Amino acid sequence: MEALKAPCFPSMITTRTLSRTTFIQPMLDIPVLTQQPNSVANSLHCMKSRFKHFSVVSSSSILTDSTDQENEVEVEVEVEEKGEKFDWYAHWYPVMPVCDLDKRRPHGKKVIGIDIVIWWDKADQEWKVFDDACPHRLAPLSEGRIDQWGRLQCVYHGWCFNGAGDCKFIPQAPRDGPPIHTSKRACVAAYPSCVQNSILWFWPNTDPQYKDILSKKKPPYIPEIDDPSYTKAMICRDIPYGYEVLIENLMDPAHKLDVNGFSAKQLFGANTFIPPCLYYGFFSPGGNLNVQPASSAGNTQETSSVKPQKRALLAFFCIPVSPGNSRIIFTSPRNFGAVWLDKMIPPWIFHIGQNLILDSDLYLLHVEERKLTEVGALNWHKSCFVPTKADALVSSFRRWLNKYCGGKIDWKTETSVSLPPTPPREQLFDRYWSHVVNCKSCSLAYKSLNVTEIMLQVVSIALLGVVAAMKQNTISVVTRTTLVSAAILCFVASKWLSKFIYKNFHYHDYDHAFR
């Protein structure tokens, strides 16, 4: 997935000073690792003695003393158990880009093990997120419809709900009987939700105390995504491996870490992880290096009066779905280069390239996750040899996960956290159900290309029919040859288009041996 981390501009490297408002708890400042190996090891040793509550594994050079390395890991695991616990259900989660949501129907999704239904409330003119279960017989509301009054209707027995989750109509209830639809047991659990950065977010707790959580805590906000001077292509895809593996596959060297995430500082930009879902980096050649990072509080950031002339970002919204499954929303806004051209190109063309990149590591990471599960999350540093600077951010993520999360996601709604069995390769690399069916642009392109394929076949047959119906003396040899050639070209084009559709919208096996 290297191309996702470094597309048409250099990798996310930075020299800017990160805003301390991004992190609530004070973080350990690790010096830039530009020293010789011995001096780095000495610096780390001194830092461990000064900060006993936090340990650091050297990532700038291979540690030559295996005994010291083992001791380093043992200390690290011991301290991780004393870290502040990360609450997975006290944060905003991205669900879907709003551009891929259809206001005419409900949508079913799973986030952090919770089955939710998304639907457009005409009365409030906003997206709503409910539990995907009708209180009557637990039928999925995502299989329902929006009725003529703009209510969410369960198609099993017709119960209807408003934007607050209140039941407004029960067809089976007698009209002259008690108003049983007003019972609290007839209501659907409604989650707090909002739209930010063109993405629908939800808060995974329906307790009434979180009803107004948006006024107290907002999702992380990246102002460049909403800036009209930037490109805005966005892709969303379900991935057949877990959240932990997804995030670490995107990462580069890190220099700071606490319960609120960590950041990396390099030459021309910065990489930042704001848990649980946002990992992003920026590249600003020759621009202002004091630009504020994204806010974990979701507020629009105040930037320096001197704005960088050129700026590009990579933003990854990594969503835990269920054990062994995750979802990624990716965007790479920039304000230089052929911005006007990018805005004219249909998103589905952009998605083809990004899907190919996601496929490049898909099988490797799917297998890696199962091997890591066998050795145990807390044994990650003992099982994986990560001695170079390029592995630093991955190591930091695993330290953060072990220290504050016990090495795993808290799947409260899952009775079993075992990974699903590996499916056939064609199902593992499936693009249709993991992306196309949920993407407006790709879905429309898929239908249009299929229609074009059929039209080419019809034209081919029609041209051959015309030639066959004409008597030889009624048309010239040149005309006959032209019609036959056109028929053959149409047929060949339809066959090529059929393969193109299958390869880019259904299944494309990525073979590294021939890349």
mmCIF file of N, CA and C in Angstrom, residues 284 286-291 303-309:
data_model
loop_
_atom_site.group_PDB
_atom_site.id
_atom_site.type_symbol
_atom_site.label_atom_id
_atom_site.label_comp_id
_atom_site.label_asym_id
_atom_site.label_seq_id
_atom_site.Cartn_x
_atom_site.Cartn_y
_atom_site.Cartn_z
ATOM 1 N N SER A 284 3.983 20.030 2.831
ATOM 2 C CA SER A 284 3.890 21.447 2.508
ATOM 3 C C SER A 284 5.248 21.980 2.065
ATOM 4 N N GLY A 286 8.024 24.245 0.999
ATOM 5 C CA GLY A 286 8.274 25.680 0.945
ATOM 6 C C GLY A 286 7.213 26.515 1.616
ATOM 7 N N GLY A 287 6.266 25.879 2.341
ATOM 8 C CA GLY A 287 5.183 26.637 2.948
ATOM 9 C C GLY A 287 5.436 26.929 4.404
ATOM 10 N N ASN A 288 4.416 27.486 5.065
ATOM 11 C CA ASN A 288 4.493 27.792 6.487
ATOM 12 C C ASN A 288 4.508 26.507 7.290
ATOM 13 N N LEU A 289 5.472 26.355 8.174
ATOM 14 C CA LEU A 289 5.617 25.128 8.942
ATOM 15 C C LEU A 289 4.904 25.174 10.281
ATOM 16 N N ASN A 290 4.163 26.245 10.563
ATOM 17 C CA ASN A 290 3.483 26.386 11.842
ATOM 18 C C ASN A 290 1.979 26.226 11.726
ATOM 19 N N VAL A 291 1.528 25.544 10.689
ATOM 20 C CA VAL A 291 0.099 25.331 10.513
ATOM 21 C C VAL A 291 -0.401 24.339 11.550
ATOM 22 N N THR A 303 -5.155 29.154 11.684
ATOM 23 C CA THR A 303 -3.874 28.954 11.057
ATOM 24 C C THR A 303 -3.076 30.237 11.060
ATOM 25 N N SER A 304 -1.814 30.108 10.757
ATOM 26 C CA SER A 304 -0.956 31.275 10.688
ATOM 27 C C SER A 304 -1.428 32.196 9.578
ATOM 28 N N SER A 305 -1.156 33.491 9.713
ATOM 29 C CA SER A 305 -1.572 34.453 8.698
ATOM 30 C C SER A 305 -0.862 34.208 7.379
ATOM 31 N N VAL A 306 0.301 33.545 7.434
ATOM 32 C CA VAL A 306 1.026 33.211 6.215
ATOM 33 C C VAL A 306 0.692 31.778 5.846
ATOM 34 N N LYS A 307 -0.137 31.619 4.864
ATOM 35 C CA LYS A 307 -0.584 30.284 4.478
ATOM 36 C C LYS A 307 0.387 29.670 3.470
ATOM 37 N N PRO A 308 0.584 28.357 3.539
ATOM 38 C CA PRO A 308 1.464 27.724 2.564
ATOM 39 C C PRO A 308 0.849 27.796 1.177
ATOM 40 N N GLN A 309 1.697 28.061 0.194
ATOM 41 C CA GLN A 309 1.196 28.153 -1.175
ATOM 42 C C GLN A 309 0.858 26.776 -1.726
#
